[in-house]
Amino acid sequence: MQCAKCGQEVPADAIYCPHCTGERKTTDRQVINGGIRGGLIGLFLGLLPAAWLLFDFGAERGIKAIAFIVPAVTFTTGLIIGLVKAKREWK
């Protein structure tokens, strides 16, 4: 099978032409950086409602736990999303 764009030979089971798209493999460093970036964004987005909860309601019973859980969950979610987005091609 030949690529319509570059005209080079392409394996029959290939979805994209490897010559046009390149290897597109991500390094471990890029995956780690993506996870760190996603985690920091998630942590920042989680700290905003946590600060609002503590400011508005004070450190009442139950509010402290919610104010701790929200940033932890958003950090974890951001970390996972950052890792997945950074890893373009699974090995």
PDB file of C-alpha atoms in Angstrom:
ATOM      1  CA  MET A   1       0.000   0.000   0.000  1.00  0.00           C
ATOM      2  CA  GLN A   2       1.290   3.503  -0.786  1.00  0.00           C
ATOM      3  CA  CYS A   3       0.746   6.764   1.078  1.00  0.00           C
ATOM      4  CA  ALA A   4      -1.360   9.236  -0.885  1.00  0.00           C
ATOM      5  CA  LYS A   5       0.614  12.170   0.526  1.00  0.00           C
ATOM      6  CA  CYS A   6       4.274  11.115   0.256  1.00  0.00           C
ATOM      7  CA  GLY A   7       4.004   8.091  -2.060  1.00  0.00           C
ATOM      8  CA  GLN A   8       6.160   5.819   0.106  1.00  0.00           C
ATOM      9  CA  GLU A   9       5.319   2.238   0.985  1.00  0.00           C
ATOM     10  CA  VAL A  10       3.111   1.871   4.081  1.00  0.00           C
ATOM     11  CA  PRO A  11       2.346  -1.363   5.975  1.00  0.00           C
ATOM     12  CA  ALA A  12      -1.147  -2.690   5.256  1.00  0.00           C
ATOM     13  CA  ASP A  13      -2.233  -2.552   8.910  1.00  0.00           C
ATOM     14  CA  ALA A  14      -1.001   1.031   9.480  1.00  0.00           C
ATOM     15  CA  ILE A  15      -3.593   3.678  10.283  1.00  0.00           C
ATOM     16  CA  TYR A  16      -1.249   6.584   9.504  1.00  0.00           C
ATOM     17  CA  CYS A  17       1.818   6.829   7.304  1.00  0.00           C
ATOM     18  CA  PRO A  18       4.920   6.426   9.520  1.00  0.00           C
ATOM     19  CA  HIS A  19       6.933   8.580   7.105  1.00  0.00           C
ATOM     20  CA  CYS A  20       4.549  11.548   7.268  1.00  0.00           C
ATOM     21  CA  THR A  21       3.849  11.444  11.005  1.00  0.00           C
ATOM     22  CA  GLY A  22       7.283  10.316  12.194  1.00  0.00           C
ATOM     23  CA  GLU A  23       7.846   8.058  15.168  1.00  0.00           C
ATOM     24  CA  ARG A  24       5.832  10.232  17.583  1.00  0.00           C
ATOM     25  CA  LYS A  25       7.156   8.413  20.614  1.00  0.00           C
ATOM     26  CA  THR A  26       7.262  10.346  23.841  1.00  0.00           C
ATOM     27  CA  THR A  27      10.111  10.039  26.299  1.00  0.00           C
ATOM     28  CA  ASP A  28       9.719   9.253  29.969  1.00  0.00           C
ATOM     29  CA  ARG A  29      10.795  12.808  30.807  1.00  0.00           C
ATOM     30  CA  GLN A  30       7.928  14.229  28.709  1.00  0.00           C
ATOM     31  CA  VAL A  31       5.441  11.956  30.475  1.00  0.00           C
ATOM     32  CA  ILE A  32       6.744  12.972  33.903  1.00  0.00           C
ATOM     33  CA  ASN A  33       6.628  16.671  32.963  1.00  0.00           C
ATOM     34  CA  GLY A  34       3.058  16.239  31.715  1.00  0.00           C
ATOM     35  CA  GLY A  35       2.071  14.605  34.990  1.00  0.00           C
ATOM     36  CA  ILE A  36       3.702  17.334  37.055  1.00  0.00           C
ATOM     37  CA  ARG A  37       2.040  20.050  34.990  1.00  0.00           C
ATOM     38  CA  GLY A  38      -1.372  18.395  35.199  1.00  0.00           C
ATOM     39  CA  GLY A  39      -0.986  17.801  38.922  1.00  0.00           C
ATOM     40  CA  LEU A  40      -0.052  21.417  39.602  1.00  0.00           C
ATOM     41  CA  ILE A  41      -2.975  22.708  37.551  1.00  0.00           C
ATOM     42  CA  GLY A  42      -5.317  20.342  39.388  1.00  0.00           C
ATOM     43  CA  LEU A  43      -3.899  21.364  42.762  1.00  0.00           C
ATOM     44  CA  PHE A  44      -4.323  25.051  41.959  1.00  0.00           C
ATOM     45  CA  LEU A  45      -7.903  24.508  40.794  1.00  0.00           C
ATOM     46  CA  GLY A  46      -8.619  22.497  43.941  1.00  0.00           C
ATOM     47  CA  LEU A  47      -7.141  25.067  46.302  1.00  0.00           C
ATOM     48  CA  LEU A  48      -9.510  27.769  45.072  1.00  0.00           C
ATOM     49  CA  PRO A  49     -12.725  26.131  46.354  1.00  0.00           C
ATOM     50  CA  ALA A  50     -10.892  24.885  49.462  1.00  0.00           C
ATOM     51  CA  ALA A  51      -9.806  28.419  50.340  1.00  0.00           C
ATOM     52  CA  TRP A  52     -13.338  29.658  49.685  1.00  0.00           C
ATOM     53  CA  LEU A  53     -14.810  26.959  51.954  1.00  0.00           C
ATOM     54  CA  LEU A  54     -12.434  27.782  54.795  1.00  0.00           C
ATOM     55  CA  PHE A  55     -12.901  31.526  54.364  1.00  0.00           C
ATOM     56  CA  ASP A  56     -16.689  31.407  54.103  1.00  0.00           C
ATOM     57  CA  PHE A  57     -17.514  28.694  56.654  1.00  0.00           C
ATOM     58  CA  GLY A  58     -14.436  28.682  58.853  1.00  0.00           C
ATOM     59  CA  ALA A  59     -12.793  25.580  60.269  1.00  0.00           C
ATOM     60  CA  GLU A  60     -16.032  23.984  61.411  1.00  0.00           C
ATOM     61  CA  ARG A  61     -16.484  20.280  61.839  1.00  0.00           C
ATOM     62  CA  GLY A  62     -16.533  18.573  58.445  1.00  0.00           C
ATOM     63  CA  ILE A  63     -15.447  21.630  56.491  1.00  0.00           C
ATOM     64  CA  LYS A  64     -11.765  20.917  57.166  1.00  0.00           C
ATOM     65  CA  ALA A  65     -12.114  17.426  55.722  1.00  0.00           C
ATOM     66  CA  ILE A  66     -13.903  18.687  52.626  1.00  0.00           C
ATOM     67  CA  ALA A  67     -11.337  21.464  52.217  1.00  0.00           C
ATOM     68  CA  PHE A  68      -8.580  18.835  52.303  1.00  0.00           C
ATOM     69  CA  ILE A  69     -10.282  16.288  50.039  1.00  0.00           C
ATOM     70  CA  VAL A  70     -11.133  18.711  47.196  1.00  0.00           C
ATOM     71  CA  PRO A  71      -7.482  19.650  46.382  1.00  0.00           C
ATOM     72  CA  ALA A  72      -6.376  16.030  46.808  1.00  0.00           C
ATOM     73  CA  VAL A  73      -8.967  14.806  44.310  1.00  0.00           C
ATOM     74  CA  THR A  74      -8.299  17.573  41.789  1.00  0.00           C
ATOM     75  CA  PHE A  75      -4.531  17.004  42.106  1.00  0.00           C
ATOM     76  CA  THR A  76      -4.957  13.291  41.425  1.00  0.00           C
ATOM     77  CA  THR A  77      -7.291  13.940  38.507  1.00  0.00           C
ATOM     78  CA  GLY A  78      -4.919  16.526  37.034  1.00  0.00           C
ATOM     79  CA  LEU A  79      -1.986  14.152  37.470  1.00  0.00           C
ATOM     80  CA  ILE A  80      -3.757  11.355  35.602  1.00  0.00           C
ATOM     81  CA  ILE A  81      -4.969  13.632  32.819  1.00  0.00           C
ATOM     82  CA  GLY A  82      -1.496  15.160  32.478  1.00  0.00           C
ATOM     83  CA  LEU A  83       0.143  11.743  32.221  1.00  0.00           C
ATOM     84  CA  VAL A  84      -2.345  10.499  29.646  1.00  0.00           C
ATOM     85  CA  LYS A  85      -2.118  13.651  27.523  1.00  0.00           C
ATOM     86  CA  ALA A  86       1.685  13.521  27.588  1.00  0.00           C
ATOM     87  CA  LYS A  87       1.743   9.885  26.538  1.00  0.00           C
ATOM     88  CA  ARG A  88       0.647  10.158  22.926  1.00  0.00           C
ATOM     89  CA  GLU A  89       1.556   6.652  21.877  1.00  0.00           C
ATOM     90  CA  TRP A  90       1.375   3.743  24.312  1.00  0.00           C
ATOM     91  CA  LYS A  91       4.355   1.398  24.101  1.00  0.00           C
TER      92      LYS A  91
END
